[in-house]
Coordinates of C-alpha atoms (C1' of nucleotides) in Angstrom, one line a residue:
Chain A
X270 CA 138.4 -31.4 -35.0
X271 CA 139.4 -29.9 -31.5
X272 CA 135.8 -30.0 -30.3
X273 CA 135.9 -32.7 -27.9
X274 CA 131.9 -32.3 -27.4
X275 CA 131.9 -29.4 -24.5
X276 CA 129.3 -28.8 -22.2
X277 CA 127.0 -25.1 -22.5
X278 CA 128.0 -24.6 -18.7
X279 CA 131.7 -25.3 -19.7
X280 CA 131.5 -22.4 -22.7
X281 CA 129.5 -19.9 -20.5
X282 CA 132.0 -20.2 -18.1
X283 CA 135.1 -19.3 -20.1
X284 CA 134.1 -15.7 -21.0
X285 CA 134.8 -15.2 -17.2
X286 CA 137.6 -16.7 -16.7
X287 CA 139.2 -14.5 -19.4
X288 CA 137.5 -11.2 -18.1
X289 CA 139.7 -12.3 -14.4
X290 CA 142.6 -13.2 -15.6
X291 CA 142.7 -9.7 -17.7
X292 CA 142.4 -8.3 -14.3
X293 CA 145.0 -10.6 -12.5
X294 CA 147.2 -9.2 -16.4
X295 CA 146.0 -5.4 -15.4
X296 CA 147.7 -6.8 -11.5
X297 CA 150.3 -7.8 -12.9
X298 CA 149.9 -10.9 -11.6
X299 CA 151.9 -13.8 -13.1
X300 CA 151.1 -17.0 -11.9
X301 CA 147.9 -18.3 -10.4
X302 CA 146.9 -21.8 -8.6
X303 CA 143.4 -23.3 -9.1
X304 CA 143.1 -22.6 -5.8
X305 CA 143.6 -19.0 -5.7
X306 CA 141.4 -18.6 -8.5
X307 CA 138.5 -20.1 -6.9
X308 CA 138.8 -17.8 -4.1
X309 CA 138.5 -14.9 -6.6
X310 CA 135.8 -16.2 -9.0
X311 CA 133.6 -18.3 -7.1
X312 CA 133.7 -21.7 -8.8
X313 CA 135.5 -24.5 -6.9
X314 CA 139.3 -25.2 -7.6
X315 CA 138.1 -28.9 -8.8
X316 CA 135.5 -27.5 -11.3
X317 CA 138.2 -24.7 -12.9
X318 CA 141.1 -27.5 -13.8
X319 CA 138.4 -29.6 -14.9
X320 CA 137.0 -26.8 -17.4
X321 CA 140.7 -25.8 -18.3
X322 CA 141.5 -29.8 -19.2
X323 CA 138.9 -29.6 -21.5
X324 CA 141.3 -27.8 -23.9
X325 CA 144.7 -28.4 -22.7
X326 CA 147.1 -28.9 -20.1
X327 CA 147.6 -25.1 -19.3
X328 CA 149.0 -25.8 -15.7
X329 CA 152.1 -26.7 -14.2
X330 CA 152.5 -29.1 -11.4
X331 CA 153.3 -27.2 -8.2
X332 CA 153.3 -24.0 -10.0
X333 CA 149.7 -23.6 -11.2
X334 CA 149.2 -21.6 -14.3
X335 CA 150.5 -18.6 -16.1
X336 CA 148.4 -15.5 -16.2
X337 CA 149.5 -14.3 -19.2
X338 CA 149.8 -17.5 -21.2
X339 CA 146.2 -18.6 -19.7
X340 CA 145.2 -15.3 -20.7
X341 CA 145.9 -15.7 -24.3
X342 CA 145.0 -19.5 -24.7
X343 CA 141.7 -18.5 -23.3
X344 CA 141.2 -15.7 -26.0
X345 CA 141.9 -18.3 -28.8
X346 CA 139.5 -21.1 -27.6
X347 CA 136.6 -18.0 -27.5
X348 CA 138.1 -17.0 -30.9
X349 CA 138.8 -13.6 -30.3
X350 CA 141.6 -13.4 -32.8
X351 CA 139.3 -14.4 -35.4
X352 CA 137.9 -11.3 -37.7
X353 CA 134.2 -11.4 -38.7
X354 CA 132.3 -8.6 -41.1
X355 CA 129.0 -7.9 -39.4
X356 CA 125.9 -5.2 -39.3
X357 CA 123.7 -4.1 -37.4
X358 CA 120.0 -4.2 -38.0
X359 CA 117.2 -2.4 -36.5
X360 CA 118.1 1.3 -35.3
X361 CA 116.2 2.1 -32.1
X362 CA 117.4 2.6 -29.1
X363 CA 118.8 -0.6 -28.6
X364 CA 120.5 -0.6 -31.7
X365 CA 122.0 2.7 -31.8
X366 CA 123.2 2.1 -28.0
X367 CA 124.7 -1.1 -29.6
X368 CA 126.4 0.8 -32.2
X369 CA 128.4 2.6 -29.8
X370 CA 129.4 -0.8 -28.1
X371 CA 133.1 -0.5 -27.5
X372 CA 132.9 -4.8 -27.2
X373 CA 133.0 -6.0 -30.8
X374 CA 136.5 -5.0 -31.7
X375 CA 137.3 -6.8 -28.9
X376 CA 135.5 -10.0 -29.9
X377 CA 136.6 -9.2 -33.7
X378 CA 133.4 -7.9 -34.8
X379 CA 133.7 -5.2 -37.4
X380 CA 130.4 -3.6 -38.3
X381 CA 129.9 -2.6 -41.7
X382 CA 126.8 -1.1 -41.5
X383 CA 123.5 -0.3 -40.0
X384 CA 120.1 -1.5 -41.2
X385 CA 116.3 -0.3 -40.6
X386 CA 113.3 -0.6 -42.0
X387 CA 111.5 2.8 -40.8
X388 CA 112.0 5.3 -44.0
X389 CA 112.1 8.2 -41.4
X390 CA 115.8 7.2 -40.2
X391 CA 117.1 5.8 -43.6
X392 CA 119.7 7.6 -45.2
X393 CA 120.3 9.4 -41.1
X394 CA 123.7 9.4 -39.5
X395 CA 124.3 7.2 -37.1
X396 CA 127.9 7.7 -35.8
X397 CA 129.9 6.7 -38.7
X398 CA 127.1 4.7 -40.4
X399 CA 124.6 5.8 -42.5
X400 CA 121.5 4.3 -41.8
X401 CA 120.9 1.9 -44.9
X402 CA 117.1 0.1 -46.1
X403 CA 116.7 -3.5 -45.1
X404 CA 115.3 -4.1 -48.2
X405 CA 119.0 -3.7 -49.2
X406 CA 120.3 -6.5 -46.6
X407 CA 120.4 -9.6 -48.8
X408 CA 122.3 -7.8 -51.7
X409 CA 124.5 -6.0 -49.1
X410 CA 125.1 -9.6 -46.9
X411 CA 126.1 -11.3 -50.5
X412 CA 128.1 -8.1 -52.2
X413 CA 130.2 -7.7 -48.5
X414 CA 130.5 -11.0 -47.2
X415 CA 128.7 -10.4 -43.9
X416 CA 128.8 -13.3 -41.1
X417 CA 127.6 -12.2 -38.6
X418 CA 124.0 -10.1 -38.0
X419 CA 123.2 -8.2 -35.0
X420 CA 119.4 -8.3 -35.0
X421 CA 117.6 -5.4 -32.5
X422 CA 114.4 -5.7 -34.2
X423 CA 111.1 -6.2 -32.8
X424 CA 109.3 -9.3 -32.4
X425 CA 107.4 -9.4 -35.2
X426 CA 109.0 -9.6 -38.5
X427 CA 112.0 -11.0 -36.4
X428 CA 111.8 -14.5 -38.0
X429 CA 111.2 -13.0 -41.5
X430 CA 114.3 -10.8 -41.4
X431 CA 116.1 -13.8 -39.9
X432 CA 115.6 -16.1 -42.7
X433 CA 116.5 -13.5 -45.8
X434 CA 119.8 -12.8 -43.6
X435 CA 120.7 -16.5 -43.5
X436 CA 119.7 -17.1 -47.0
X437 CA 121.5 -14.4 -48.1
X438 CA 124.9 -16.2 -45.9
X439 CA 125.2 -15.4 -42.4
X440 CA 126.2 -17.8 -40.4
X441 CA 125.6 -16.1 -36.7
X442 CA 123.0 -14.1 -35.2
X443 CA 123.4 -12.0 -31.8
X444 CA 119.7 -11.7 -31.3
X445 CA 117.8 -9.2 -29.1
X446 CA 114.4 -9.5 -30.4
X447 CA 112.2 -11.2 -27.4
X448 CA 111.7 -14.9 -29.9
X449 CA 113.7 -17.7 -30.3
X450 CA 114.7 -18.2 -33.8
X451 CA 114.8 -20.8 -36.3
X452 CA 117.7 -21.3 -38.3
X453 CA 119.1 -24.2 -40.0
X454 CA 121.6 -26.5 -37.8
X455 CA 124.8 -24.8 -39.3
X456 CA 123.5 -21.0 -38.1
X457 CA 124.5 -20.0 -34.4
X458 CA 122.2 -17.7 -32.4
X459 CA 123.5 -16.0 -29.0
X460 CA 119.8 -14.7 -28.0
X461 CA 120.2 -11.7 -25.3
X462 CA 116.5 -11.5 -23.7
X463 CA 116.0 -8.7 -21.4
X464 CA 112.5 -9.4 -20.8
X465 CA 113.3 -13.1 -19.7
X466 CA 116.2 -11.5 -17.4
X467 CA 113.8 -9.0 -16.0
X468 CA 111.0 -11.5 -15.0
X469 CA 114.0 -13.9 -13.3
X470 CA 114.9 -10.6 -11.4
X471 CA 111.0 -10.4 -10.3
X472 CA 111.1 -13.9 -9.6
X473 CA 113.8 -13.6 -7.1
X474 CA 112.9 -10.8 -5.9
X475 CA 109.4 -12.0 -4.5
X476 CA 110.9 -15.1 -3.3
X477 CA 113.3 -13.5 -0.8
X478 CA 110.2 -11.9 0.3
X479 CA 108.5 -14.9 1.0
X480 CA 111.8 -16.4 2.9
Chain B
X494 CA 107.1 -20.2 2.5
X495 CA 105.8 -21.1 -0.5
X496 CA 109.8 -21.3 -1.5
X497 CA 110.1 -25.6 -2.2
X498 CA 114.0 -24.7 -3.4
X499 CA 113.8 -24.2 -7.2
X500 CA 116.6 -24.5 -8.9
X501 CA 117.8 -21.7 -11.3
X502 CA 117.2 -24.1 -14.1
X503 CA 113.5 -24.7 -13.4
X504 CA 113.2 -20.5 -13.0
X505 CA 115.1 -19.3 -16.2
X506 CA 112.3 -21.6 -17.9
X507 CA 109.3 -19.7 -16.3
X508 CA 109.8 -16.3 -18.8
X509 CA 109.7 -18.9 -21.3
X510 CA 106.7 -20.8 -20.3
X511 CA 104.7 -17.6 -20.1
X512 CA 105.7 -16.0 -22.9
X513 CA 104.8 -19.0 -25.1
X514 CA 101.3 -19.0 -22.9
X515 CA 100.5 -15.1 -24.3
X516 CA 101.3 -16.4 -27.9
X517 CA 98.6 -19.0 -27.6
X518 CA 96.1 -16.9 -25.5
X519 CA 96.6 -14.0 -28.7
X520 CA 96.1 -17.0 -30.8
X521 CA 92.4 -17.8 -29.2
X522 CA 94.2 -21.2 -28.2
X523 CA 92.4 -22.4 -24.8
X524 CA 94.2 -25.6 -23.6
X525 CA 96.6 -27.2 -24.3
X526 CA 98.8 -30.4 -23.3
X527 CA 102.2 -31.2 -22.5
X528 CA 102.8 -32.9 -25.6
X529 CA 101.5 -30.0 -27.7
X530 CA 103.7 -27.2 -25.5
X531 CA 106.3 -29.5 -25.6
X532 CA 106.4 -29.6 -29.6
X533 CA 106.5 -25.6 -29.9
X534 CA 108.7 -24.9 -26.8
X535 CA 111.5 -27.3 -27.2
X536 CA 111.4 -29.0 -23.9
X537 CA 110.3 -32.5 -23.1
X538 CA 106.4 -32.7 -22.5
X539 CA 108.1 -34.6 -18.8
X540 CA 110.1 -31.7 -18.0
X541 CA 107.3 -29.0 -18.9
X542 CA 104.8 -31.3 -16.1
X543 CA 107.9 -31.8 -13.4
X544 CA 108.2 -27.5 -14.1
X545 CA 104.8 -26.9 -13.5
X546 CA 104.1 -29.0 -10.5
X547 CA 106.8 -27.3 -8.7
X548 CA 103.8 -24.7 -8.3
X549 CA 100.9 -26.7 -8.2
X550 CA 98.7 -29.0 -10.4
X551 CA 97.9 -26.3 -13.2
X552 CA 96.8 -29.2 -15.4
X553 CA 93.8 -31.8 -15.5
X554 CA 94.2 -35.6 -15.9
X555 CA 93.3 -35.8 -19.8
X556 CA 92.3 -32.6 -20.5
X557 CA 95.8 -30.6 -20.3
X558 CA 96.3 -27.2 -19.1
X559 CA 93.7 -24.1 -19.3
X560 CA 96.1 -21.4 -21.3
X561 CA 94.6 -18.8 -20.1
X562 CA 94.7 -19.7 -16.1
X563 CA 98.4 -21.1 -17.1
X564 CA 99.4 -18.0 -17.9
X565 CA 98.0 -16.1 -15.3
X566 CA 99.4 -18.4 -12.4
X567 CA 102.7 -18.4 -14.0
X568 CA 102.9 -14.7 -14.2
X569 CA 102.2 -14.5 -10.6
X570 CA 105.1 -16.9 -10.0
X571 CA 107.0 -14.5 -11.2
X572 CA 105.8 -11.5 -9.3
X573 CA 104.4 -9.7 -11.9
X574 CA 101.6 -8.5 -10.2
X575 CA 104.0 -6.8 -7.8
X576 CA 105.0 -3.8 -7.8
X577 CA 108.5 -2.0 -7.4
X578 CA 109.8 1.9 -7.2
X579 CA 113.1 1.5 -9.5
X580 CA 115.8 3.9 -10.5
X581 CA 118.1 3.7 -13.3
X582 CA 121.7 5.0 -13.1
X583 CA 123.9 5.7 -15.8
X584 CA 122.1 7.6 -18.7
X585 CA 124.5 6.3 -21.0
X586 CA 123.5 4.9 -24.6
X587 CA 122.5 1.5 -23.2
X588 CA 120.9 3.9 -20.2
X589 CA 119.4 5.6 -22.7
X590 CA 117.9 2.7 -24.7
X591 CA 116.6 0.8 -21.5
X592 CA 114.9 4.2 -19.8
X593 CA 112.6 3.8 -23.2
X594 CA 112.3 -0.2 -22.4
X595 CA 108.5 -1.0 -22.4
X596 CA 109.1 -4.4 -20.7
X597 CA 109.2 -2.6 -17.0
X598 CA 105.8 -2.0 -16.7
X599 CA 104.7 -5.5 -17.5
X600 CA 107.3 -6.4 -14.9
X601 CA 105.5 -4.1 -12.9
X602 CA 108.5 -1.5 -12.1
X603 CA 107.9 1.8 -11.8
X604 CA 110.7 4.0 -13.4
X605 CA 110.8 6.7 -10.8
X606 CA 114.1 8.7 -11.8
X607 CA 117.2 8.7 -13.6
X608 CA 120.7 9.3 -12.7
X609 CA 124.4 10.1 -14.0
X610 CA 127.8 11.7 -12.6
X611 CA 128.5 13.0 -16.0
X612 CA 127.7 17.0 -15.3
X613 CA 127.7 17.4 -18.9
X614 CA 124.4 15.6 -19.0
X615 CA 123.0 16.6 -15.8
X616 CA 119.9 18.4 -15.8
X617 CA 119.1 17.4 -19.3
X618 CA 116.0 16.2 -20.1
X619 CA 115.7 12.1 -21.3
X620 CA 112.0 11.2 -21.7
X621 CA 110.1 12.1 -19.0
X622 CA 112.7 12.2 -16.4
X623 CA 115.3 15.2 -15.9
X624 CA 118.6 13.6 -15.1
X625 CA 119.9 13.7 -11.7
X626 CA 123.2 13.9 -9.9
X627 CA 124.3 10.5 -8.5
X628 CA 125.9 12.5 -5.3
X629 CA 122.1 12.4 -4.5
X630 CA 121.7 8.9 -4.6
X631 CA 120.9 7.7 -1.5
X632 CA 119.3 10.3 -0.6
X633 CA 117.0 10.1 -3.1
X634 CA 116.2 6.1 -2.6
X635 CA 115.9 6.5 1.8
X636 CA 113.0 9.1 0.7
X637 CA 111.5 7.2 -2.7
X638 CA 111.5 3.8 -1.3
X639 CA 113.2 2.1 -3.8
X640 CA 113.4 -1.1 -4.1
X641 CA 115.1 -1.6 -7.2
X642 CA 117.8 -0.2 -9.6
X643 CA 119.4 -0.9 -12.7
X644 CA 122.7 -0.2 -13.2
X645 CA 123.8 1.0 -17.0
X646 CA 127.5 2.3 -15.4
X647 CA 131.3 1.4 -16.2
X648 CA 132.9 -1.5 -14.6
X649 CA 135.3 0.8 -12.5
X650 CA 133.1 2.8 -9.9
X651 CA 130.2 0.8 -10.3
X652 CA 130.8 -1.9 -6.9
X653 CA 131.2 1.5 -5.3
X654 CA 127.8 2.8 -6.7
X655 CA 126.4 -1.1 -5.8
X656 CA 127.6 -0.3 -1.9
X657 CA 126.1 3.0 -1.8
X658 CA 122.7 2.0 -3.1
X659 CA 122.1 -1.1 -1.5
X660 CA 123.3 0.6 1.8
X661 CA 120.5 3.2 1.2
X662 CA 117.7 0.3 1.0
X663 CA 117.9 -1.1 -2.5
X664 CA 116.5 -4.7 -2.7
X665 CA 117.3 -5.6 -6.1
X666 CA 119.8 -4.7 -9.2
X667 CA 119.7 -5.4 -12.4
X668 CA 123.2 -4.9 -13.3
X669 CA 124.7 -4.1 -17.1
X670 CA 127.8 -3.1 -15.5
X671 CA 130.5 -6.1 -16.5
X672 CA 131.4 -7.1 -13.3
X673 CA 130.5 -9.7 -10.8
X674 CA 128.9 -7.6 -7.9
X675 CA 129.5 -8.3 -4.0
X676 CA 126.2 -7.2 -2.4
X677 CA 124.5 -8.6 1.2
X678 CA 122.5 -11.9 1.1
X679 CA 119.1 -10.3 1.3
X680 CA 120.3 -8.3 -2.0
X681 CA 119.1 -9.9 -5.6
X682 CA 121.6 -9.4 -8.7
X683 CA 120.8 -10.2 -11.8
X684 CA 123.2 -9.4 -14.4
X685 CA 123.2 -9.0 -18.1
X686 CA 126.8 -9.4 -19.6
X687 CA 126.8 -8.2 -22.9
X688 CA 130.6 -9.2 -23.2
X689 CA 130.1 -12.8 -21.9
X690 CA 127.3 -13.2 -24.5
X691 CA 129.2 -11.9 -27.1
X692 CA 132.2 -14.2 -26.2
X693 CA 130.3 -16.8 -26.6
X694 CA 128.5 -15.9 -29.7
X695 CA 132.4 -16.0 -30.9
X696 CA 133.0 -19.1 -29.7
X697 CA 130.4 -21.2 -30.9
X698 CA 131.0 -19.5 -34.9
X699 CA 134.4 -21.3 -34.3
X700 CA 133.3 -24.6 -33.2
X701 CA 131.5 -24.7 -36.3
X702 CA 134.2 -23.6 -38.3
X703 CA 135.9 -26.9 -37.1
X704 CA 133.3 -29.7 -37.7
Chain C
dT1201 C1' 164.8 -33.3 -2.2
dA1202 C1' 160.3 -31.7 -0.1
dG1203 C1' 156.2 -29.1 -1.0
dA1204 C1' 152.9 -27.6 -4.0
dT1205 C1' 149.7 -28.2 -7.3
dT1206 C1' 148.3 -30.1 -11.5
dG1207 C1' 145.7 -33.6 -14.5
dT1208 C1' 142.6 -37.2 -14.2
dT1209 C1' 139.8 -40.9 -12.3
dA1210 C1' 136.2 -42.1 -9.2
dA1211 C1' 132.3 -40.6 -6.3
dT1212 C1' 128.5 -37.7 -5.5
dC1213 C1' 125.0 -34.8 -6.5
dG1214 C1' 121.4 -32.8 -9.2
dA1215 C1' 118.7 -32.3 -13.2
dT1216 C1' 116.3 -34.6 -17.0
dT1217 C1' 113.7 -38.3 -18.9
dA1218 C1' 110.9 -42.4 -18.7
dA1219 C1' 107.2 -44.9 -16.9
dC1220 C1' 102.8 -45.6 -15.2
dA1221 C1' 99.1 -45.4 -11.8
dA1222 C1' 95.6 -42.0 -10.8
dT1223 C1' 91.8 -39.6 -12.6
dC1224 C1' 89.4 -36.4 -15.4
Chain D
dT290 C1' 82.7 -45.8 -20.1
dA291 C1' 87.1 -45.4 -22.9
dG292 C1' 90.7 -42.4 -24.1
dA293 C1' 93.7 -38.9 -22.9
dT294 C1' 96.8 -36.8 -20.1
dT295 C1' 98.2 -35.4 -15.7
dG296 C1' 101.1 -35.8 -11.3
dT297 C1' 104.6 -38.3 -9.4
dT298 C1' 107.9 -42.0 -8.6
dA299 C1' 111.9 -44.4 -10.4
dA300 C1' 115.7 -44.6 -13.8
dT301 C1' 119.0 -42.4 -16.3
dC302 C1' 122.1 -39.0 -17.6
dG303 C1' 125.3 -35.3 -17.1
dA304 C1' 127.7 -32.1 -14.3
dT305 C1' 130.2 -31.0 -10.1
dT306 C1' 133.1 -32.3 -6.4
dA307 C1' 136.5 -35.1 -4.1
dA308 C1' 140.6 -37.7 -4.0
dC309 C1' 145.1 -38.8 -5.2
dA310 C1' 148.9 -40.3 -8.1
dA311 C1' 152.0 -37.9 -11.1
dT312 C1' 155.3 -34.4 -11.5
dC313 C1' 157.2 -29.8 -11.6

DNA sequence: TAGATTGTTAATCGATTAACAATC
DNA sequence: TAGATTGTTAATCGATTAACAATC
């Protein structure tokens, strides 16, 4: 229950109102109209109390909304004060940058530990991880009841890894390999593609050229 | 010219289109229809033609489309065959990791230097590139002509760091940093929010939960 | 109370899908 | 030629914006 059927656009929008109104918090700003919000984050006043109605009357007539309270309702629809056991997988660059990601204690992301499959950094350091085998994952995913996988692999061998992480019971991938994955219908993937975000950016780029 | 008003919809696609084309072209796969990209992409085979002809007739009245010219027509759509000076500030972890990124040259930017305002890490040597002071900046992009820069820097400092280098010439930034930039008309942003993704990775793990 | 602003319904706009004539 | 499949117009669907009665 609760999920009264809401929109991508409506979801991808919430993680910014919560990142404003932490700034209107750090402000100490209290109260906030629709109105005053557009003018700050760029989507219309109409379009913001439509999105918030999706989960709740969070407003007051001729008041507008509480920071604070917005704030916090907004945290619990994106689920922050739920806890997840995660790992990382795949040690590069990427993932060792990842590693040091301030972001997932924030989001309730605990990383447990740090998978690769090049026997050169097995066994390594790796802040306060060492560096495990991925031929360990499925035993580790079923022995420490992992959710979530953090997959910074490359393109090949993504899809394998992918399904021995799902069969072994995680139910949501935050995927940076460059290939969109198939995983059964109850299985969430959050894909993060820097080479689609980089062609957009040369896309955009040549067109204001042409203009 | 050439500019018919895309949406952002239609040009998010395009990375997708062509990366699927290369899959096929390393697969010796010659041509191909609608129908048959439509079953391995996702989209509709309707949308796929209504994409494509907002660029031309790529395709041939019951033959399909040549993979190979496809490809090569969709990658100039994107600009790939241009090329940019870029510069990447903030040699950070997640600098770190992207200065090592192979996906710029495809994308046909040319890292030219790297910068930080750390002096602990000034003058130390990441790759090919000795990192730089980012007091030199703009110097550095008036004589470089850069036209691009990607920003791997904190949320506080880095609008300032976004005035300073677009003021000095820069065309294009692809921003890291998590925070909705104010740059110029003529300036192109395009923004990976790790946060925002990961928000909604949280999210959507939720959802599910409730069903 | 009067003014402000929400929550929500209705109108508009834009994007996706369906249909089919054109044509290879 | 007959079959296949495009390019393109028309229909549908969904998302955004406008409007306003409800109400704090």
């Amino acid at each position: 229950m609760g999920n009264k059927n809401i929109s991508m656009a409506v979801i991808r929008r919430l993680p910014k109102y919560y990142r404003y109104l932490a700034d209107l918090l750090s402000k100490d700003i209290q109260r906030i109209s629709s109105k005053e919000l557009s003018d700050i984050i760029g989507f219309t006043a109409s379009q913001i109390r439509q999105d918030l109605n999706n989960f709740g009357g969070f407003g007051q007539q001729g008041y507008g909304y509480n920071v604070e309270a917005l704030h916090r309702e907004i945290g619990k629809i994106l689920g922050l004060d739920k806890k997840y056991n995660a790992i990382l997988v795949g040690a590069g660059n990427l993932g060792q940058a990842l590693t040091n990601y301030s972001g997932f204690k924030n989001a309730g992301f605990d990383i447990k530990a740090v998978f690769d499959a090049n026997p050169k950094i097995i066994g390594l350091k790796l802040r306060d991880y060492e560096i495990m085998d991925s031929d360990k994952l499925e035993e580790y995913i079923v022995e420490h009841n992992v959710d979530i996988a953090i997959l910074c692999i490359p393109k090949n061998g993504a899809q394998d890894v992918a399904d021995k992480i799902v069969n072994a019971g995680v139910k949501g991938i935050w995927n940076f390999a460059p290939i969109d994955l198939e995983v059964p219908n109850h299985v969430i993937v959050e894909s993060v593609n820097l080479t689609e975000s980089l062609f957009t950016l040369s896309y955009l780029m040549k067109e204001d050229n042409e203009i």
